[in-house]
Amino acid sequence: MKRKIDFNNRATDQVAFHNMMNEKDEEKRKEKKSKRRNNIISFFFILVMIGSLNFISSISRFDNAKVMDKAFKQSIILGLSLVIFILMCSKKFGGLFNKSVSGPLFRFTFLVGSLILFIVVALGPSSIFPTVNGGKGWIRLGSLSLQIPELLKVPFVISIAGIFARGKDTNEKISYKKNFWTAFIYTGAFAAFITFALRDMGTAIHYVMIASFMLFLSDIPNRWLYPFFFGGILFSPVLLSLAAKLTSGYKQHRIKVYLEGILHNNYDRVDAYQIYQSLIAFGTGGIFGKGIGNGVQKYNYIPEVETDFAIANLAEETGFVGMFIVLFLFFTLFVLIMNIAGKSKNYFYKYLVSGIAGYIITQVIINIGVAIGLIPVFGIPLPFISAGGSSILALSLSMGYIIYINNNHTTD
């Protein structure tokens, strides 16, 4: 009888020991998730603060009334972005965008609805759908303007993630060829409509880059990807020239100016004015810059200095050191997000999180590449730094979604 009691006590002790170890493991997992969450939120807010400081500096050239008006509008956007970020972090709202939304019905509805919306924006009255810098895609709501293709990037990433994840989490046998061609056609439809209906080649290229980034992280064999990649490089000049010719002479002229600059270092002060002044800003910034608020190029030398060319003002005022810090922040944020992708519990969230990482880093590459003359001039904002309601709203939604996935759909 005594032995039996001892055996029972031993079994109870083992159960208690296992429970204690499980609790410790759970605490460690929570600690890791909490650390990742805090790091991402920190980098996110640091970049937003740098962008806000740069924005205040870039609009200081205006009179007080205009400065107050622009600052007020930007404050509203930042406040709304913060609300969206907080809501998306929660289970209640973040959970609405779970794996079920990536199904065929969502993808089909989103694709058809987006293409119809693009046509409406392209053909609609200019009082509601204005043309900005030669391109459509904007909707004006009173004094506030939003860029439709920018806002649709997040659901686009959700759609592509759903395509690449088909069959992975449910153990269904779905050919990778089917996933490849579905994603190819899906992306091609968006790129074509944005290029030809909205006359916005830069945003179309960004959509293609996001999908390509996700494509190379998928399980599609390299023998399919390498021809796609090298073929894209070989034919990209032809495709760009064709797209520019079919859209407008203005786009064609931009590509011609870009080739003159990149091949012959000839940045004409009329045709390549933005790039010419942007390079001056980068060059005169030196090591430590001229100091916040002391930049010169913002005084009507560089158009769009608080939006598409915000990085030029930042480079002039903070110099090499400031640029290094900003690039370090972006790279570290990218690594942190990709780490969450690697810890995701299923393929859908893995592709989704990596797609958001690709969305951010490719936008950084395009914007800075344009500012230093390595890429033709396209109207792509710098994430978190450039002023612009559509971009910061979409990015805040993305960052909130990442925090939600980190907290609820990662292994540790």
XYZ file of C-alpha atoms in Angstrom, residues 162-394:
233
model
C -3.729 33.493 -50.478
C -2.761 32.332 -53.975
C 0.705 31.104 -52.976
C -0.653 29.443 -49.809
C -3.301 27.423 -51.669
C -3.117 23.787 -50.641
C -0.229 24.282 -48.209
C -2.186 24.505 -44.973
C -4.951 22.093 -46.001
C -2.672 19.440 -47.586
C -4.520 19.737 -50.891
C -2.650 18.842 -54.059
C -2.571 22.102 -56.020
C 0.021 22.444 -58.753
C 2.625 25.156 -58.232
C 2.157 25.957 -61.928
C -1.461 26.858 -61.225
C -0.405 29.129 -58.361
C 2.295 30.728 -60.506
C 0.027 31.546 -63.445
C -2.819 32.690 -61.199
C -0.504 35.151 -59.424
C 1.007 36.193 -62.768
C -2.377 36.979 -64.341
C -3.638 38.628 -61.154
C -0.609 40.926 -60.928
C -0.627 41.585 -64.671
C -4.252 42.756 -64.525
C -3.462 45.256 -61.767
C -0.290 46.482 -63.464
C -2.011 46.912 -66.838
C -5.020 48.822 -65.488
C -2.906 51.070 -63.246
C -0.524 51.820 -66.130
C -3.000 52.412 -68.937
C -6.194 53.488 -67.166
C -4.623 55.545 -64.387
C -1.409 56.440 -66.254
C 0.638 55.629 -63.142
C 3.554 53.475 -64.241
C 5.483 53.888 -60.990
C 2.732 52.404 -58.825
C 2.213 49.597 -61.357
C 5.922 48.745 -61.145
C 5.669 48.678 -57.374
C 2.795 46.174 -57.546
C 4.937 43.974 -59.799
C 7.911 44.238 -57.428
C 5.767 43.246 -54.428
C 4.406 40.188 -56.254
C 7.902 39.281 -57.505
C 9.316 39.467 -53.976
C 6.598 37.116 -52.731
C 7.104 34.872 -55.749
C 10.772 34.267 -54.912
C 9.821 33.332 -51.348
C 7.217 30.821 -52.480
C 7.776 27.097 -53.076
C 7.779 27.520 -56.855
C 10.957 25.836 -58.222
C 13.913 27.965 -59.299
C 13.733 26.564 -62.831
C 10.499 28.528 -63.191
C 11.767 31.645 -61.454
C 15.111 32.193 -63.150
C 13.705 32.512 -66.700
C 11.022 34.823 -65.282
C 13.639 36.952 -63.518
C 16.211 37.216 -66.314
C 13.510 37.574 -68.945
C 12.082 40.481 -66.972
C 15.486 42.173 -66.861
C 16.093 41.690 -70.589
C 12.690 42.877 -71.710
C 12.073 45.572 -69.089
C 13.481 48.411 -71.275
C 11.205 47.335 -74.133
C 8.178 47.016 -71.835
C 8.866 50.381 -70.195
C 9.260 52.099 -73.550
C 6.079 50.474 -74.871
C 4.121 51.420 -71.754
C 5.395 54.977 -71.901
C 4.508 55.261 -75.599
C 1.003 53.922 -75.069
C 0.281 56.085 -72.022
C 1.623 59.520 -72.923
C 4.565 61.335 -74.453
C 5.290 62.733 -70.990
C 6.202 59.275 -69.620
C 8.266 58.497 -72.706
C 10.140 61.742 -72.217
C 10.863 60.822 -68.605
C 12.468 57.544 -69.623
C 14.546 59.296 -72.287
C 15.766 61.831 -69.701
C 16.569 58.997 -67.284
C 18.658 57.152 -69.886
C 20.553 60.338 -70.691
C 21.404 60.773 -67.049
C 22.295 57.172 -66.204
C 24.293 56.507 -69.389
C 25.875 59.887 -70.104
C 25.669 61.646 -66.721
C 23.726 64.363 -68.486
C 21.128 65.795 -66.115
C 19.622 68.645 -68.073
C 18.531 71.518 -65.825
C 15.181 71.687 -67.599
C 14.190 68.119 -68.430
C 15.922 66.463 -65.447
C 15.396 69.363 -63.071
C 14.128 67.304 -60.105
C 16.981 64.805 -60.233
C 19.553 67.550 -60.799
C 18.422 69.453 -57.693
C 18.027 66.256 -55.682
C 21.632 65.267 -56.403
C 22.735 68.740 -55.319
C 20.865 68.216 -52.032
C 22.603 64.882 -51.462
C 25.995 66.320 -52.386
C 25.809 69.473 -50.279
C 24.607 67.557 -47.221
C 28.117 66.263 -46.585
C 28.800 64.096 -43.555
C 26.586 65.721 -40.923
C 24.258 67.854 -43.059
C 23.328 71.515 -42.754
C 21.122 70.964 -39.716
C 17.387 70.414 -39.367
C 15.544 73.365 -40.895
C 18.633 74.774 -42.632
C 18.197 73.103 -46.016
C 18.102 75.253 -49.143
C 16.618 72.953 -51.803
C 13.158 73.057 -50.198
C 12.836 76.727 -51.171
C 11.137 76.000 -54.495
C 14.165 74.232 -55.956
C 12.841 70.688 -55.607
C 9.146 70.135 -56.393
C 7.297 67.671 -54.120
C 9.999 68.083 -51.460
C 7.683 67.000 -48.634
C 6.290 64.003 -50.541
C 8.110 62.091 -53.303
C 11.468 63.854 -52.755
C 11.339 64.079 -48.959
C 14.545 62.046 -48.785
C 16.425 64.819 -50.631
C 15.552 67.362 -47.937
C 16.492 64.844 -45.248
C 19.825 64.114 -46.950
C 20.659 67.810 -47.243
C 19.848 68.582 -43.608
C 21.191 65.442 -41.894
C 23.941 64.388 -44.342
C 25.519 60.950 -44.633
C 25.006 60.209 -40.931
C 21.268 60.894 -41.143
C 20.901 58.798 -44.286
C 22.819 55.934 -42.689
C 20.529 56.011 -39.640
C 17.363 56.040 -41.778
C 18.590 53.165 -43.969
C 19.616 51.221 -40.850
C 16.119 51.702 -39.408
C 14.466 50.480 -42.606
C 16.774 47.471 -42.935
C 16.322 46.470 -39.283
C 12.545 46.841 -39.527
C 12.609 44.650 -42.641
C 14.621 41.967 -40.810
C 12.273 42.060 -37.817
C 9.214 41.649 -40.034
C 10.816 38.793 -41.965
C 11.591 37.145 -38.620
C 7.867 37.154 -37.852
C 7.225 35.621 -41.282
C 9.615 32.797 -40.398
C 7.824 32.183 -37.077
C 4.296 32.211 -38.558
C 2.145 29.164 -37.828
C 0.858 28.669 -41.373
C 1.828 29.456 -44.944
C -0.806 32.135 -45.464
C 0.541 34.339 -42.670
C 4.108 33.524 -43.715
C 3.485 34.821 -47.245
C 1.382 37.715 -45.998
C 3.969 39.047 -43.548
C 6.819 38.606 -46.033
C 4.666 40.383 -48.639
C 4.266 43.379 -46.330
C 8.033 43.363 -45.731
C 8.526 43.340 -49.503
C 5.940 46.100 -49.914
C 7.902 48.363 -47.554
C 11.461 47.600 -48.674
C 10.734 47.775 -52.423
C 9.055 51.144 -51.906
C 12.192 52.333 -50.102
C 14.371 51.096 -52.977
C 12.224 52.801 -55.631
C 11.984 56.127 -53.805
C 15.673 56.452 -52.957
C 16.641 55.079 -56.385
C 14.602 57.849 -58.013
C 16.099 60.533 -55.744
C 19.681 59.625 -56.717
C 18.935 59.065 -60.404
C 19.247 55.267 -60.530
C 15.555 54.779 -61.396
C 13.295 56.881 -63.662
C 11.173 59.459 -61.856
C 8.035 57.763 -60.508
C 5.699 59.214 -57.909
C 6.385 56.711 -55.125
C 6.543 58.047 -51.532
C 9.159 56.978 -49.003
C 7.461 54.868 -46.296
C 6.806 56.760 -43.033
C 8.990 59.700 -44.164
C 7.069 61.228 -47.073
C 3.957 63.225 -46.253
C 0.820 61.731 -47.766
C -2.373 60.371 -46.307
C -2.791 57.289 -48.490
C 0.691 55.924 -47.886
C 0.765 56.350 -44.107
C -2.783 54.979 -43.741
C -1.919 51.826 -45.717
